[in-house]
Amino acid sequence: MQIESSQGKKEGMALRVYRLIGEYYLWVLCIVLGLMVYMTGADSYVRARNIYFVAAFIFLVLFIKEFRLKKLASIKVPLILFFIVLIFAYLSLFNAARIDWTLKYINFNLWLSLFFLIFTYLMTLLFSKKQTNFLVFLIGLALVVIEIITIYLWIEHGGWPYRTAIGKTGVIIFGTWIVLGFAFSYAGIYVFKGPWKILALVLFVLAFVGIVSNNTRSFFLALPFMLILPLFIVRYKYKPTIITICIVILVVFFISFYNYSGRLNPRFDAKAMVQNFHTVWSVKPGEMGRFDIHCANSNLCSPFSYPLDSKVHWEESSLIRLSLLKSILLAIKENPFRPNGYYPREFVYNLEQNFWKADDIRYPYAYIPASDTDIKDGKPHTYIHPHNSVVSAVFELGIIGALALYIFTIFMFYVGVYIYRKNTGVYKFWGLLMCIFLLGETIAFFFDWLILFAGQMVLFMFYGISLAIYAKTLVDKKLKRGCFKA
């Protein structure tokens, strides 16, 4: 069958179908497929990255003529903030222990993240609401599939207290996608109506069980704040009264959990942690091992961690984080403006080169075998990354670079609120989704390094989608059309 093309030439139906798929859906499928592949394990990030490249290549081939620099004007604020981070990342090379590794991380992590942000921004600018609906549907489908697999594996391993992740992904890192699925379903409850709201409620229960299956404390801590956040953003009657009631309920919940936590596993014993915090924090990082019962039977703890304290014992994982945190803060105090190597996995090398060695009392007590840090000197060293992304950003980028990163995240939160309040339908949904997700991730960032390589690419693609909807909304506001309808 032959048809007339827009140029008056005849072309086959197959070519027309190819163009239809290519121009509207093919790269979208690539992006979602990449998301699915990455969520199957950290070992799959290279394959996921390549899928993203396929999507970007299709976009460039089909729409290179659509690119204009003036289209980036609406996102100049996040771009400026991003380049400030980039500048301080390069300045950190002067203090990086391994320049080649840090440079590779900057090029791979920052520049590729920027590329995918701009790519998805320009792509979403071209999308109609119908096409955006299709994209969001595919993302939601990918998240539901991953939640079902997670819960299945959790049940297969006996349920609580098993901690579930897929592939070789770390449990905490994998939890990022479970939190995204939670934000996806929870936003749908507030935005959608009728059968779609019922579906969102079902998916909300599924996502909640997924968080329990992942069994990560930082996400449990983030959960009540994610639940209460929409009450501050959504417009409704008696808002001050309802917010006050919810805050009171939240306070009562935390007080009740605090009092009951003494009966729980040491990982969740908040009562003991609060009561003993002053005692533990008052000593130097290297001395904190005296509160870790594992140090009594190990030669991998700091020599300053002996003898073991007979009265105060602290759960190992959170104690390690406290030791790392205090060591980082002491390092930052010496020169808060100096960037010390931008790469979280280079933390141990940069700490030892720029501040203190393992035989210093300010060095974190938590030692691991040299084979786990790539340092081949036969001695144990501290953890390879600092387990606190928010504070370590100051260590890696200096206070100015870190502030740019913080403001960038706050701006993206503002973008989410703005597009939620100025739009309807899928755009409104996406705005609330991003707000809930960013809050959950920000709280969790205080306890680990969550975003890895392809994971950061996915995050920045979500940023690109958000910024495109934001740009459309700004244009629509200038034209005084109300909600963006295209």
mmCIF file of C-alpha atoms in Angstrom, residues 305-484:
data_model
loop_
_atom_site.group_PDB
_atom_site.id
_atom_site.type_symbol
_atom_site.label_atom_id
_atom_site.label_comp_id
_atom_site.label_asym_id
_atom_site.label_seq_id
_atom_site.Cartn_x
_atom_site.Cartn_y
_atom_site.Cartn_z
ATOM 1 C CA SER A 305 38.650 1.820 70.407
ATOM 2 C CA TYR A 306 39.834 -0.182 73.403
ATOM 3 C CA PRO A 307 38.908 -1.124 76.041
ATOM 4 C CA LEU A 308 35.251 -1.905 75.321
ATOM 5 C CA ASP A 309 32.809 0.241 77.318
ATOM 6 C CA SER A 310 30.921 -1.976 79.753
ATOM 7 C CA LYS A 311 27.841 0.270 80.052
ATOM 8 C CA VAL A 312 27.102 1.780 76.644
ATOM 9 C CA HIS A 313 26.677 -0.409 73.557
ATOM 10 C CA TRP A 314 25.537 0.992 70.227
ATOM 11 C CA GLU A 315 24.287 -0.779 67.092
ATOM 12 C CA GLU A 316 27.264 -1.150 64.743
ATOM 13 C CA SER A 317 25.871 0.291 61.493
ATOM 14 C CA SER A 318 24.593 3.577 62.952
ATOM 15 C CA LEU A 319 27.679 3.882 65.191
ATOM 16 C CA ILE A 320 29.917 3.643 62.122
ATOM 17 C CA ARG A 321 27.918 6.419 60.504
ATOM 18 C CA LEU A 322 28.362 8.613 63.578
ATOM 19 C CA SER A 323 32.112 8.030 63.533
ATOM 20 C CA LEU A 324 32.297 8.854 59.816
ATOM 21 C CA LEU A 325 30.131 11.942 60.302
ATOM 22 C CA LYS A 326 32.261 13.349 63.114
ATOM 23 C CA SER A 327 35.463 12.704 61.165
ATOM 24 C CA ILE A 328 34.039 14.513 58.119
ATOM 25 C CA LEU A 329 32.873 17.470 60.204
ATOM 26 C CA LEU A 330 36.320 17.800 61.799
ATOM 27 C CA ALA A 331 37.867 17.756 58.333
ATOM 28 C CA ILE A 332 35.438 20.372 57.005
ATOM 29 C CA LYS A 333 36.117 22.561 60.043
ATOM 30 C CA GLU A 334 39.783 22.839 59.047
ATOM 31 C CA ASN A 335 38.878 24.402 55.669
ATOM 32 C CA PRO A 336 35.174 24.508 54.756
ATOM 33 C CA PHE A 337 35.781 26.130 51.357
ATOM 34 C CA ARG A 338 38.283 23.621 49.970
ATOM 35 C CA PRO A 339 36.948 20.816 47.748
ATOM 36 C CA ASN A 340 38.722 17.562 48.581
ATOM 37 C CA GLY A 341 38.015 15.350 45.587
ATOM 38 C CA TYR A 342 34.565 14.895 44.048
ATOM 39 C CA TYR A 343 33.807 11.186 44.197
ATOM 40 C CA PRO A 344 32.185 9.522 47.227
ATOM 41 C CA ARG A 345 33.937 6.196 46.607
ATOM 42 C CA GLU A 346 37.287 7.994 46.813
ATOM 43 C CA PHE A 347 36.482 9.284 50.300
ATOM 44 C CA VAL A 348 38.967 7.047 52.128
ATOM 45 C CA TYR A 349 41.836 8.068 49.821
ATOM 46 C CA ASN A 350 41.029 11.779 49.941
ATOM 47 C CA LEU A 351 40.612 11.758 53.726
ATOM 48 C CA GLU A 352 44.002 10.102 54.200
ATOM 49 C CA GLN A 353 45.793 12.373 51.729
ATOM 50 C CA ASN A 354 44.328 15.711 52.818
ATOM 51 C CA PHE A 355 43.718 15.244 56.549
ATOM 52 C CA TRP A 356 44.781 12.278 58.655
ATOM 53 C CA LYS A 357 45.980 8.715 58.399
ATOM 54 C CA ALA A 358 44.567 5.613 60.030
ATOM 55 C CA ASP A 359 46.735 6.040 63.124
ATOM 56 C CA ASP A 360 45.107 9.406 63.970
ATOM 57 C CA ILE A 361 42.393 9.514 66.629
ATOM 58 C CA ARG A 362 40.264 11.704 64.310
ATOM 59 C CA TYR A 363 40.161 8.895 61.743
ATOM 60 C CA PRO A 364 36.842 6.913 61.786
ATOM 61 C CA TYR A 365 36.969 3.819 63.960
ATOM 62 C CA ALA A 366 35.196 1.563 61.436
ATOM 63 C CA TYR A 367 37.918 -0.375 59.704
ATOM 64 C CA ILE A 368 37.487 -2.863 56.872
ATOM 65 C CA PRO A 369 40.075 -5.103 55.191
ATOM 66 C CA ALA A 370 42.386 -3.422 52.709
ATOM 67 C CA SER A 371 41.019 -5.615 49.895
ATOM 68 C CA ASP A 372 37.672 -3.838 50.172
ATOM 69 C CA THR A 373 39.179 -0.378 49.644
ATOM 70 C CA ASP A 374 41.654 -1.201 46.844
ATOM 71 C CA ILE A 375 44.476 -0.001 49.122
ATOM 72 C CA LYS A 376 47.113 -2.723 48.907
ATOM 73 C CA ASP A 377 49.280 -1.870 51.898
ATOM 74 C CA GLY A 378 48.096 -4.788 53.999
ATOM 75 C CA LYS A 379 46.437 -2.549 56.598
ATOM 76 C CA PRO A 380 42.761 -2.027 57.373
ATOM 77 C CA HIS A 381 41.102 1.286 56.451
ATOM 78 C CA THR A 382 37.806 3.068 56.924
ATOM 79 C CA TYR A 383 34.739 2.749 54.717
ATOM 80 C CA ILE A 384 35.251 3.624 51.073
ATOM 81 C CA HIS A 385 32.418 6.182 51.062
ATOM 82 C CA PRO A 386 31.140 8.403 53.883
ATOM 83 C CA HIS A 387 27.515 7.205 54.302
ATOM 84 C CA ASN A 388 26.161 10.767 54.397
ATOM 85 C CA SER A 389 25.701 12.400 50.998
ATOM 86 C CA VAL A 390 24.440 15.724 52.360
ATOM 87 C CA VAL A 391 27.437 16.414 54.609
ATOM 88 C CA SER A 392 30.024 14.755 52.376
ATOM 89 C CA ALA A 393 29.022 17.150 49.569
ATOM 90 C CA VAL A 394 30.753 19.916 51.586
ATOM 91 C CA PHE A 395 33.811 17.687 51.996
ATOM 92 C CA GLU A 396 33.938 16.914 48.263
ATOM 93 C CA LEU A 397 32.917 20.272 46.747
ATOM 94 C CA GLY A 398 33.572 22.828 49.468
ATOM 95 C CA ILE A 399 30.768 24.842 51.009
ATOM 96 C CA ILE A 400 30.099 26.926 47.859
ATOM 97 C CA GLY A 401 29.833 23.923 45.552
ATOM 98 C CA ALA A 402 27.673 22.100 48.097
ATOM 99 C CA LEU A 403 25.363 25.105 48.452
ATOM 100 C CA ALA A 404 24.888 25.141 44.676
ATOM 101 C CA LEU A 405 23.940 21.461 44.865
ATOM 102 C CA TYR A 406 21.517 22.083 47.741
ATOM 103 C CA ILE A 407 19.891 25.041 45.971
ATOM 104 C CA PHE A 408 19.586 22.960 42.796
ATOM 105 C CA THR A 409 17.623 20.329 44.739
ATOM 106 C CA ILE A 410 15.462 22.980 46.438
ATOM 107 C CA PHE A 411 14.759 24.554 43.043
ATOM 108 C CA MET A 412 13.635 21.181 41.670
ATOM 109 C CA PHE A 413 11.310 20.856 44.654
ATOM 110 C CA TYR A 414 9.927 24.322 43.841
ATOM 111 C CA VAL A 415 9.439 23.220 40.225
ATOM 112 C CA GLY A 416 7.411 20.236 41.446
ATOM 113 C CA VAL A 417 5.170 22.438 43.595
ATOM 114 C CA TYR A 418 4.736 24.977 40.783
ATOM 115 C CA ILE A 419 3.700 22.514 38.085
ATOM 116 C CA TYR A 420 1.385 20.762 40.547
ATOM 117 C CA ARG A 421 -0.477 23.968 41.374
ATOM 118 C CA LYS A 422 -0.613 25.408 37.842
ATOM 119 C CA ASN A 423 -1.701 22.325 35.883
ATOM 120 C CA THR A 424 -4.190 19.484 35.705
ATOM 121 C CA GLY A 425 -4.014 15.798 34.875
ATOM 122 C CA VAL A 426 -0.680 14.130 34.213
ATOM 123 C CA TYR A 427 1.323 17.345 34.709
ATOM 124 C CA LYS A 428 -0.268 17.957 38.091
ATOM 125 C CA PHE A 429 0.457 14.351 39.019
ATOM 126 C CA TRP A 430 4.093 14.578 37.946
ATOM 127 C CA GLY A 431 4.676 17.696 40.045
ATOM 128 C CA LEU A 432 3.437 16.057 43.247
ATOM 129 C CA LEU A 433 5.305 12.849 42.433
ATOM 130 C CA MET A 434 8.618 14.713 42.194
ATOM 131 C CA CYS A 435 8.022 16.576 45.478
ATOM 132 C CA ILE A 436 7.295 13.387 47.427
ATOM 133 C CA PHE A 437 10.202 11.517 45.860
ATOM 134 C CA LEU A 438 12.719 14.322 46.420
ATOM 135 C CA LEU A 439 11.754 14.658 50.084
ATOM 136 C CA GLY A 440 12.140 10.916 50.672
ATOM 137 C CA GLU A 441 15.505 10.806 48.901
ATOM 138 C CA THR A 442 16.797 13.906 50.694
ATOM 139 C CA ILE A 443 16.086 12.407 54.107
ATOM 140 C CA ALA A 444 17.712 9.126 53.061
ATOM 141 C CA PHE A 445 20.765 10.997 51.710
ATOM 142 C CA PHE A 446 21.729 11.776 55.310
ATOM 143 C CA PHE A 447 22.428 8.079 55.869
ATOM 144 C CA ASP A 448 24.140 6.821 52.721
ATOM 145 C CA TRP A 449 25.249 7.420 49.140
ATOM 146 C CA LEU A 450 22.222 6.331 47.133
ATOM 147 C CA ILE A 451 22.542 7.454 43.531
ATOM 148 C CA LEU A 452 25.001 5.486 41.418
ATOM 149 C CA PHE A 453 25.891 6.142 37.767
ATOM 150 C CA ALA A 454 22.851 4.988 35.761
ATOM 151 C CA GLY A 455 20.684 5.735 38.784
ATOM 152 C CA GLN A 456 21.733 9.375 38.651
ATOM 153 C CA MET A 457 21.012 9.398 34.922
ATOM 154 C CA VAL A 458 17.470 8.230 35.641
ATOM 155 C CA LEU A 459 17.096 10.934 38.303
ATOM 156 C CA PHE A 460 18.307 13.627 35.915
ATOM 157 C CA MET A 461 15.997 12.383 33.182
ATOM 158 C CA PHE A 462 13.157 12.839 35.654
ATOM 159 C CA TYR A 463 14.504 16.319 36.309
ATOM 160 C CA GLY A 464 14.439 16.964 32.558
ATOM 161 C CA ILE A 465 10.805 15.885 32.294
ATOM 162 C CA SER A 466 9.914 18.129 35.258
ATOM 163 C CA LEU A 467 11.723 21.140 33.803
ATOM 164 C CA ALA A 468 10.005 20.698 30.429
ATOM 165 C CA ILE A 469 6.572 20.701 32.066
ATOM 166 C CA TYR A 470 7.701 23.725 34.090
ATOM 167 C CA ALA A 471 8.783 25.554 30.912
ATOM 168 C CA LYS A 472 5.473 24.735 29.206
ATOM 169 C CA THR A 473 3.590 26.030 32.237
ATOM 170 C CA LEU A 474 5.563 29.300 32.246
ATOM 171 C CA VAL A 475 4.790 29.877 28.559
ATOM 172 C CA ASP A 476 1.161 29.015 29.136
ATOM 173 C CA LYS A 477 0.983 31.511 32.010
ATOM 174 C CA LYS A 478 2.369 34.294 29.825
ATOM 175 C CA LEU A 479 -0.243 33.517 27.190
ATOM 176 C CA LYS A 480 -2.897 33.515 29.947
ATOM 177 C CA ARG A 481 -4.433 30.239 28.821
ATOM 178 C CA GLY A 482 -4.823 28.702 32.232
ATOM 179 C CA CYS A 483 -3.623 25.102 32.347
ATOM 180 C CA PHE A 484 -1.377 23.899 29.560
#
